[in-house]
């Protein structure tokens, strides 16, 4: 007999829904594997490319068992039978599941409902990874992931650009995403094991997974198989997730960042981040009002300050900027949505802009970083729109 509180089971079902195939090729992939072992209870789902296991907090079991039932059926029963019951009562309401090879029985609030089971022996066997993991602070990982994935574009036609890159290097975990128009990366200090690896994973899945990783730490483990392919395993709190490695050669993203520019930035200046966001918003509003919703805006900087405005309008307000090097003269046309997203993702009150002069073969990006101390060294590059 498996016993859990309604909130704990509901939370585990919500987490495992992430890897439950919406339109599976075989029925077993609609299932959630309920495993009771040594008094602990966990739920697992998989779509072959990903898997999520959620420990059911506070659950207990009188005996070891493995049961598989349709995820949607269990979730719908839980929601339907508790509809109209107050949250205060539900917090202490227990639900039991009596495992059975053909029809497990769910008991809740006076109802006993048999559920048609799926053959547990058909549930895909998940790979066992045995590589040493790296460990980072949980809040640092989830916050950095959310800011990096601002630059993610799941609709891009080049499959490898839908990936996120996880790389352990020089005692740091690098999280990066890039496409043809922008790039974002963060470097997270490691708390344990500084082995090196590089892995590409599904950016959309990783973004959604990040919201479930609420533990004090996040561990990342990469197991690349000799025969090709492999998996990344992330663990945090009650959640363990497997992500199949994506194949392909990723963009050489470091070449777009100031530390890789042969002559360094031609312009480096610092200004108020919120004020620059406000100017970007006003420029976008003017363009929209004139019927040009996606028209580029112009970021213009010189030794008198920096401003953002529409191409065909004169913008008088200029933000005072601290010029670190160069003349400060820099001007690019940029997508206002990309520019705003980059500025909004920068932590802190001030932003530093790095730019370099264009060449005959390259229109270099403008790169934004936090002007004040940022332990994750977050950087966001926005490519200019050519005239």
CSV table of C-alpha atoms in Angstrom, one decimal:
chain,number,residue,atom,x,y,z
A,1,UNK,CA,0.0,0.0,0.0
A,2,UNK,CA,1.4,3.4,-1.0
A,3,UNK,CA,0.3,6.5,1.0
A,4,UNK,CA,0.9,10.1,0.3
A,5,UNK,CA,-0.6,13.5,0.9
A,6,UNK,CA,-2.6,15.0,-2.0
A,7,UNK,CA,-0.2,18.1,-2.4
A,8,UNK,CA,2.9,15.8,-2.5
A,9,UNK,CA,1.4,13.5,-5.1
A,10,UNK,CA,0.1,16.4,-7.1
A,11,UNK,CA,3.5,18.1,-7.1
A,12,UNK,CA,5.2,14.9,-8.3
A,13,UNK,CA,2.7,14.4,-11.1
A,14,UNK,CA,3.1,18.0,-12.2
A,15,UNK,CA,6.9,17.5,-12.4
A,16,UNK,CA,6.8,14.2,-14.3
A,17,UNK,CA,4.3,15.5,-16.8
A,18,UNK,CA,7.3,17.3,-18.4
A,19,UNK,CA,8.7,14.0,-19.8
A,20,UNK,CA,5.3,12.4,-20.5
A,21,UNK,CA,5.0,12.0,-24.3
A,22,UNK,CA,1.9,14.0,-25.5
A,23,UNK,CA,1.4,11.9,-28.7
A,24,UNK,CA,3.3,8.7,-28.0
A,25,UNK,CA,4.1,6.1,-30.6
A,26,UNK,CA,3.5,3.3,-28.1
A,27,UNK,CA,1.0,3.3,-25.2
A,28,UNK,CA,3.6,2.7,-22.4
A,29,UNK,CA,5.0,6.2,-23.0
A,30,UNK,CA,1.7,7.6,-21.6
A,31,UNK,CA,2.4,5.9,-18.3
A,32,UNK,CA,3.9,7.0,-15.1
A,33,UNK,CA,6.0,4.3,-13.3
A,34,UNK,CA,5.3,4.3,-9.6
A,35,UNK,CA,8.1,2.7,-7.7
A,36,UNK,CA,8.0,1.9,-3.9
A,37,UNK,CA,11.3,0.8,-2.6
A,38,UNK,CA,12.7,0.8,1.0
A,39,UNK,CA,9.7,2.8,2.1
A,40,UNK,CA,10.2,5.6,-0.4
A,41,UNK,CA,8.0,6.4,-3.4
A,42,UNK,CA,9.0,7.9,-6.7
A,43,UNK,CA,7.2,8.6,-10.0
A,44,UNK,CA,9.0,8.4,-13.4
A,45,UNK,CA,8.0,9.3,-17.0
A,46,UNK,CA,9.9,9.2,-20.2
A,47,UNK,CA,9.5,10.0,-23.9
A,48,UNK,CA,12.8,8.2,-24.8
A,49,UNK,CA,14.7,11.5,-25.3
A,50,UNK,CA,14.0,12.7,-21.7
A,51,UNK,CA,13.0,11.3,-18.4
A,52,UNK,CA,12.0,12.8,-15.1
A,53,UNK,CA,11.9,11.1,-11.7
A,54,UNK,CA,10.2,12.9,-8.8
A,55,UNK,CA,10.5,11.7,-5.2
A,56,UNK,CA,7.1,11.9,-3.5
A,57,UNK,CA,7.8,13.9,-0.4
A,58,UNK,CA,6.6,12.3,2.8
A,59,UNK,CA,5.1,9.3,1.0
A,60,UNK,CA,5.4,5.8,2.5
A,61,UNK,CA,4.9,2.2,1.3
A,62,UNK,CA,4.2,-1.0,3.2
A,63,UNK,CA,6.1,-3.1,0.6
A,64,UNK,CA,8.3,-2.7,-2.4
A,65,UNK,CA,6.3,-2.6,-5.7
A,66,UNK,CA,6.4,-1.3,-9.2
A,67,UNK,CA,3.2,-0.1,-10.9
A,68,UNK,CA,2.5,1.7,-14.1
A,69,UNK,CA,-0.7,3.6,-14.8
A,70,UNK,CA,-1.6,6.3,-17.4
A,71,UNK,CA,-0.2,9.6,-16.2
A,72,UNK,CA,-3.2,11.6,-17.4
A,73,UNK,CA,-5.7,9.2,-15.7
A,74,UNK,CA,-4.0,9.5,-12.4
A,75,UNK,CA,-3.7,13.3,-12.6
A,76,UNK,CA,-7.3,13.7,-13.7
A,77,UNK,CA,-8.6,11.5,-10.9
A,78,UNK,CA,-6.6,13.4,-8.3
A,79,UNK,CA,-7.9,16.7,-9.7
A,80,UNK,CA,-11.5,15.6,-10.1
A,81,UNK,CA,-11.9,13.9,-6.7
A,82,UNK,CA,-10.5,16.9,-4.8
A,83,UNK,CA,-12.4,19.6,-6.7
A,84,UNK,CA,-14.2,21.9,-4.3
A,85,UNK,CA,-12.1,20.7,-1.3
A,86,UNK,CA,-10.4,23.6,0.5
A,87,UNK,CA,-6.6,23.9,0.4
A,88,UNK,CA,-6.4,23.7,4.2
A,89,UNK,CA,-8.1,20.4,4.3
A,90,UNK,CA,-6.2,19.0,1.3
A,91,UNK,CA,-2.9,19.8,3.0
A,92,UNK,CA,-3.5,16.9,5.3
A,93,UNK,CA,-5.7,14.7,3.1
A,94,UNK,CA,-4.0,11.4,2.2
A,95,UNK,CA,-4.4,9.3,-0.9
A,96,UNK,CA,-3.6,5.6,-1.1
A,97,UNK,CA,-2.8,3.4,-4.0
A,98,UNK,CA,-3.0,-0.4,-3.7
A,99,UNK,CA,-0.7,-1.8,-6.3
A,100,UNK,CA,-2.1,-4.6,-8.5
A,101,UNK,CA,-0.8,-6.1,-11.8
A,102,UNK,CA,-4.0,-5.3,-13.7
A,103,UNK,CA,-6.0,-2.8,-11.7
A,104,UNK,CA,-4.4,-0.7,-8.9
A,105,UNK,CA,-7.0,0.9,-6.7
A,106,UNK,CA,-6.9,4.6,-5.8
A,107,UNK,CA,-8.6,5.6,-2.5
A,108,UNK,CA,-9.3,9.2,-1.8
A,109,UNK,CA,-12.0,11.1,0.2
A,110,UNK,CA,-14.2,8.0,0.5
A,111,UNK,CA,-13.9,6.9,-3.2
A,112,UNK,CA,-12.2,3.7,-4.3
A,113,UNK,CA,-11.4,3.8,-8.0
A,114,UNK,CA,-9.7,1.0,-9.9
A,115,UNK,CA,-7.3,2.1,-12.6
A,116,UNK,CA,-6.5,0.1,-15.7
A,117,UNK,CA,-2.7,-0.5,-15.5
A,118,UNK,CA,0.0,-0.6,-18.1
A,119,UNK,CA,2.6,-3.4,-18.2
A,120,UNK,CA,5.4,-2.1,-16.0
A,121,UNK,CA,7.8,-4.5,-17.6
A,122,UNK,CA,7.4,-2.6,-20.9
A,123,UNK,CA,8.4,0.7,-19.4
A,124,UNK,CA,11.7,1.7,-21.0
A,125,UNK,CA,14.8,1.0,-18.9
A,126,UNK,CA,16.6,4.2,-18.1
A,127,UNK,CA,20.4,4.3,-18.6
A,128,UNK,CA,22.6,4.1,-15.6
A,129,UNK,CA,25.2,6.9,-15.6
A,130,UNK,CA,28.4,6.4,-13.7
A,131,UNK,CA,30.4,9.6,-14.4
A,132,UNK,CA,31.5,12.0,-11.7
A,133,UNK,CA,29.2,15.0,-11.5
A,134,UNK,CA,29.8,18.7,-11.1
A,135,UNK,CA,27.9,20.6,-8.5
A,136,UNK,CA,26.7,24.2,-8.4
A,137,UNK,CA,24.5,26.2,-6.0
A,138,UNK,CA,20.8,25.5,-6.9
A,139,UNK,CA,19.6,29.1,-6.9
A,140,UNK,CA,22.6,30.2,-8.9
A,141,UNK,CA,21.9,27.5,-11.5
A,142,UNK,CA,18.2,28.2,-11.9
A,143,UNK,CA,18.6,32.0,-12.0
A,144,UNK,CA,21.4,31.9,-14.5
A,145,UNK,CA,19.6,29.4,-16.7
A,146,UNK,CA,16.5,31.6,-16.8
A,147,UNK,CA,18.6,34.6,-17.9
A,148,UNK,CA,20.6,32.7,-20.5
A,149,UNK,CA,17.5,31.1,-22.0
A,150,UNK,CA,16.1,34.5,-22.8
A,151,UNK,CA,18.2,34.3,-26.0
A,152,UNK,CA,16.9,30.8,-26.9
A,153,UNK,CA,14.8,30.4,-30.0
A,154,UNK,CA,13.1,27.0,-30.4
A,155,UNK,CA,11.7,27.9,-33.8
A,156,UNK,CA,15.1,28.3,-35.6
A,157,UNK,CA,15.4,25.9,-38.5
A,158,UNK,CA,19.0,24.8,-37.7
A,159,UNK,CA,18.4,22.1,-35.1
A,160,UNK,CA,21.7,22.5,-33.3
A,161,UNK,CA,20.8,26.1,-32.6
A,162,UNK,CA,17.8,25.0,-30.6
A,163,UNK,CA,20.2,23.4,-28.1
A,164,UNK,CA,21.7,24.8,-24.9
A,165,UNK,CA,25.3,24.1,-24.3
A,166,UNK,CA,26.5,22.9,-20.9
A,167,UNK,CA,30.3,23.0,-20.5
A,168,UNK,CA,32.5,22.3,-17.5
A,169,UNK,CA,35.7,24.2,-18.0
A,170,UNK,CA,38.3,25.9,-15.8
A,171,UNK,CA,36.4,25.1,-12.6
A,172,UNK,CA,33.2,26.7,-13.9
A,173,UNK,CA,30.0,25.5,-15.5
A,174,UNK,CA,29.2,27.5,-18.6
A,175,UNK,CA,25.6,27.7,-19.8
A,176,UNK,CA,25.2,29.1,-23.3
A,177,UNK,CA,22.5,29.5,-25.9
A,178,UNK,CA,22.9,31.1,-29.3
A,179,UNK,CA,21.1,31.7,-32.6
A,180,UNK,CA,21.7,33.9,-35.6
A,181,UNK,CA,20.7,37.1,-33.8
A,182,UNK,CA,21.8,36.9,-30.2
A,183,UNK,CA,23.8,34.9,-27.7
A,184,UNK,CA,23.8,34.6,-23.9
A,185,UNK,CA,26.2,32.9,-21.6
A,186,UNK,CA,26.9,32.6,-17.9
A,187,UNK,CA,29.8,31.1,-15.9
A,188,UNK,CA,28.8,29.4,-12.7
A,189,UNK,CA,31.4,28.6,-10.0
A,190,UNK,CA,31.5,24.9,-9.2
A,191,UNK,CA,31.1,23.6,-5.6
A,192,UNK,CA,32.3,20.1,-6.4
A,193,UNK,CA,34.4,18.2,-8.9
A,194,UNK,CA,36.0,20.3,-11.7
A,195,UNK,CA,36.2,17.6,-14.5
A,196,UNK,CA,35.7,18.9,-18.0
A,197,UNK,CA,32.9,18.1,-20.5
A,198,UNK,CA,30.7,19.8,-23.1
A,199,UNK,CA,27.2,18.7,-23.9
A,200,UNK,CA,24.3,19.9,-26.1
A,201,UNK,CA,20.8,19.4,-24.8
A,202,UNK,CA,17.3,20.3,-25.8
A,203,UNK,CA,17.0,24.0,-24.9
A,204,UNK,CA,13.2,24.0,-24.6
A,205,UNK,CA,13.2,21.0,-22.2
A,206,UNK,CA,16.0,22.4,-20.1
A,207,UNK,CA,14.2,25.8,-19.7
A,208,UNK,CA,11.1,24.0,-18.4
A,209,UNK,CA,13.1,21.7,-16.2
A,210,UNK,CA,14.9,24.6,-14.6
A,211,UNK,CA,11.6,25.7,-12.9
A,212,UNK,CA,11.5,22.3,-11.2
A,213,UNK,CA,15.0,22.3,-9.8
A,214,UNK,CA,14.4,23.8,-6.3
A,215,UNK,CA,17.1,22.0,-4.3
A,216,UNK,CA,20.0,23.6,-2.5
A,217,UNK,CA,22.4,22.3,-5.2
A,218,UNK,CA,22.2,21.1,-8.8
A,219,UNK,CA,24.5,18.3,-10.0
A,220,UNK,CA,25.3,17.8,-13.6
A,221,UNK,CA,26.6,14.5,-15.0
A,222,UNK,CA,27.5,13.8,-18.6
A,223,UNK,CA,27.9,10.2,-20.0
A,224,UNK,CA,28.9,10.2,-23.6
A,225,UNK,CA,28.8,6.7,-25.1
A,226,UNK,CA,31.5,5.2,-27.3
A,227,UNK,CA,28.9,4.0,-29.8
A,228,UNK,CA,27.6,7.6,-30.1
A,229,UNK,CA,25.0,9.6,-28.2
A,230,UNK,CA,24.7,9.7,-24.4
A,231,UNK,CA,22.8,11.5,-21.7
A,232,UNK,CA,23.1,14.3,-19.2
A,233,UNK,CA,21.7,13.8,-15.8
A,234,UNK,CA,20.6,16.7,-13.6
A,235,UNK,CA,19.7,16.3,-9.9
A,236,UNK,CA,18.2,18.8,-7.5
A,237,UNK,CA,16.1,18.2,-4.4
A,238,UNK,CA,13.4,15.7,-5.2
A,239,UNK,CA,14.0,15.8,-9.0
A,240,UNK,CA,16.2,13.7,-11.2
A,241,UNK,CA,16.2,14.3,-15.0
A,242,UNK,CA,17.8,12.6,-18.0
A,243,UNK,CA,18.3,14.5,-21.3
A,244,UNK,CA,19.6,12.8,-24.4
A,245,UNK,CA,22.6,14.5,-25.9
A,246,UNK,CA,22.1,16.3,-29.2
A,247,UNK,CA,24.6,15.8,-31.9
A,248,UNK,CA,26.2,18.5,-34.1
A,249,UNK,CA,28.9,21.1,-34.0
A,250,UNK,CA,27.9,24.1,-31.9
A,251,UNK,CA,28.6,27.7,-32.9
A,252,UNK,CA,32.0,29.0,-31.8
A,253,UNK,CA,30.3,31.4,-29.4
A,254,UNK,CA,33.4,32.6,-27.6
A,255,UNK,CA,34.5,34.5,-30.7
A,256,UNK,CA,31.6,36.9,-30.2
A,257,UNK,CA,32.6,38.0,-26.7
A,258,UNK,CA,35.0,40.8,-25.9
A,259,UNK,CA,37.7,38.6,-24.3
A,260,UNK,CA,38.2,36.9,-27.7
A,261,UNK,CA,38.3,40.1,-29.8
A,262,UNK,CA,41.9,40.4,-31.1
A,263,UNK,CA,42.2,44.1,-30.5
A,264,UNK,CA,39.7,44.2,-27.7
A,265,UNK,CA,36.6,46.5,-27.7
A,266,UNK,CA,36.8,49.8,-29.4
A,267,UNK,CA,34.2,51.2,-27.1
A,268,UNK,CA,33.4,50.3,-23.5
A,269,UNK,CA,30.9,52.4,-21.6
A,270,UNK,CA,28.6,52.0,-18.5
A,271,UNK,CA,25.2,53.5,-18.0
A,272,UNK,CA,22.0,53.1,-16.0
A,273,UNK,CA,20.3,49.8,-17.1
A,274,UNK,CA,16.6,50.7,-16.2
A,275,UNK,CA,16.9,54.1,-18.0
A,276,UNK,CA,18.3,52.4,-21.2
A,277,UNK,CA,15.4,49.9,-21.0
A,278,UNK,CA,12.9,52.8,-20.8
A,279,UNK,CA,14.4,54.4,-23.9
A,280,UNK,CA,14.2,51.1,-25.8
A,281,UNK,CA,10.6,50.7,-24.8
A,282,UNK,CA,9.7,54.3,-26.0
A,283,UNK,CA,11.5,53.7,-29.3
A,284,UNK,CA,9.5,50.5,-29.9
A,285,UNK,CA,6.3,52.3,-29.0
A,286,UNK,CA,7.0,55.0,-31.6
A,287,UNK,CA,7.7,52.4,-34.2
A,288,UNK,CA,4.5,50.5,-33.4
A,289,UNK,CA,2.4,53.7,-33.5
A,290,UNK,CA,3.7,54.4,-37.0
A,291,UNK,CA,2.7,50.9,-38.1
A,292,UNK,CA,6.2,49.5,-38.1
A,293,UNK,CA,6.0,47.1,-35.2
A,294,UNK,CA,9.3,45.2,-35.9
A,295,UNK,CA,11.2,48.2,-37.3
A,296,UNK,CA,14.8,48.4,-36.0
A,297,UNK,CA,15.8,50.9,-33.4
A,298,UNK,CA,19.1,52.7,-33.3
A,299,UNK,CA,21.5,52.5,-30.3
A,300,UNK,CA,23.8,55.5,-30.6
A,301,UNK,CA,26.7,56.2,-28.3
A,302,UNK,CA,29.3,58.9,-28.2
A,303,UNK,CA,31.3,60.9,-25.7
A,304,UNK,CA,28.2,62.8,-24.7
A,305,UNK,CA,26.3,59.7,-23.7
A,306,UNK,CA,24.1,56.9,-25.1
A,307,UNK,CA,20.5,56.8,-26.4
A,308,UNK,CA,18.1,54.5,-28.2
A,309,UNK,CA,15.5,55.7,-30.7
A,310,UNK,CA,13.7,55.0,-33.9
A,311,UNK,CA,15.6,55.4,-37.2
A,312,UNK,CA,13.5,58.3,-38.4
A,313,UNK,CA,13.1,60.3,-35.3
A,314,UNK,CA,15.5,62.7,-33.4
A,315,UNK,CA,16.0,61.6,-29.8
A,316,UNK,CA,17.2,64.3,-27.5
A,317,UNK,CA,17.5,62.5,-24.2
A,318,UNK,CA,20.9,61.0,-23.8
A,319,UNK,CA,22.0,58.9,-20.8
A,320,UNK,CA,25.2,59.9,-19.0
A,321,UNK,CA,27.7,57.1,-19.6
A,322,UNK,CA,31.1,56.4,-18.0
A,323,UNK,CA,33.5,55.9,-20.9
A,324,UNK,CA,36.2,53.3,-20.1
A,325,UNK,CA,38.0,53.3,-23.4
A,326,UNK,CA,37.7,54.5,-27.0
A,327,UNK,CA,35.9,57.6,-28.3
A,328,UNK,CA,32.5,56.2,-27.3
A,329,UNK,CA,31.3,56.6,-30.8
A,330,UNK,CA,29.2,53.6,-31.7
A,331,UNK,CA,26.0,53.2,-33.7
A,332,UNK,CA,24.0,50.0,-34.5
A,333,UNK,CA,20.5,49.1,-35.7
A,334,UNK,CA,19.0,46.4,-33.6
A,335,UNK,CA,15.7,44.5,-33.1
A,336,UNK,CA,14.0,46.3,-30.2
A,337,UNK,CA,12.6,43.1,-28.6
A,338,UNK,CA,16.1,41.5,-28.6
A,339,UNK,CA,17.7,44.6,-27.2
A,340,UNK,CA,15.2,45.0,-24.4
A,341,UNK,CA,15.4,41.3,-23.5
A,342,UNK,CA,19.1,41.6,-23.2
A,343,UNK,CA,19.0,44.6,-21.0
A,344,UNK,CA,16.2,43.2,-18.8
A,345,UNK,CA,18.3,40.0,-18.2
A,346,UNK,CA,21.3,41.9,-16.9
A,347,UNK,CA,21.6,41.7,-13.1
A,348,UNK,CA,22.1,44.9,-11.2
A,349,UNK,CA,21.4,48.6,-11.7
A,350,UNK,CA,24.1,49.4,-14.2
A,351,UNK,CA,25.0,47.9,-17.5
A,352,UNK,CA,28.3,47.9,-19.4
A,353,UNK,CA,28.3,47.9,-23.2
A,354,UNK,CA,31.2,46.5,-25.2
A,355,UNK,CA,31.5,47.2,-28.9
A,356,UNK,CA,34.1,47.1,-31.7
A,357,UNK,CA,34.3,48.7,-35.1
A,358,UNK,CA,32.8,46.9,-38.0
A,359,UNK,CA,35.1,45.2,-40.6
A,360,UNK,CA,34.5,44.5,-44.3
A,361,UNK,CA,33.4,41.0,-43.5
A,362,UNK,CA,31.7,41.3,-40.1
A,363,UNK,CA,29.2,43.5,-38.3
A,364,UNK,CA,30.2,42.7,-34.7
A,365,UNK,CA,27.6,42.4,-32.0
A,366,UNK,CA,27.1,44.7,-29.0
A,367,UNK,CA,27.7,42.8,-25.8
A,368,UNK,CA,26.1,43.7,-22.5
A,369,UNK,CA,27.3,42.7,-19.0
A,370,UNK,CA,26.5,43.8,-15.5
A,371,UNK,CA,28.6,46.8,-14.5
A,372,UNK,CA,28.7,45.7,-10.9
A,373,UNK,CA,29.9,42.5,-9.4
A,374,UNK,CA,28.3,39.4,-11.0
A,375,UNK,CA,29.7,36.1,-9.9
A,376,UNK,CA,28.2,34.4,-13.0
A,377,UNK,CA,29.8,36.8,-15.5
A,378,UNK,CA,26.6,36.9,-17.5
A,379,UNK,CA,27.1,38.2,-21.0
A,380,UNK,CA,24.4,38.9,-23.7
A,381,UNK,CA,25.3,39.7,-27.3
A,382,UNK,CA,22.9,41.2,-29.8
A,383,UNK,CA,23.7,41.1,-33.5
A,384,UNK,CA,23.1,44.3,-35.5
A,385,UNK,CA,20.6,44.5,-38.3
A,386,UNK,CA,22.4,45.5,-41.5
A,387,UNK,CA,21.2,48.6,-43.4
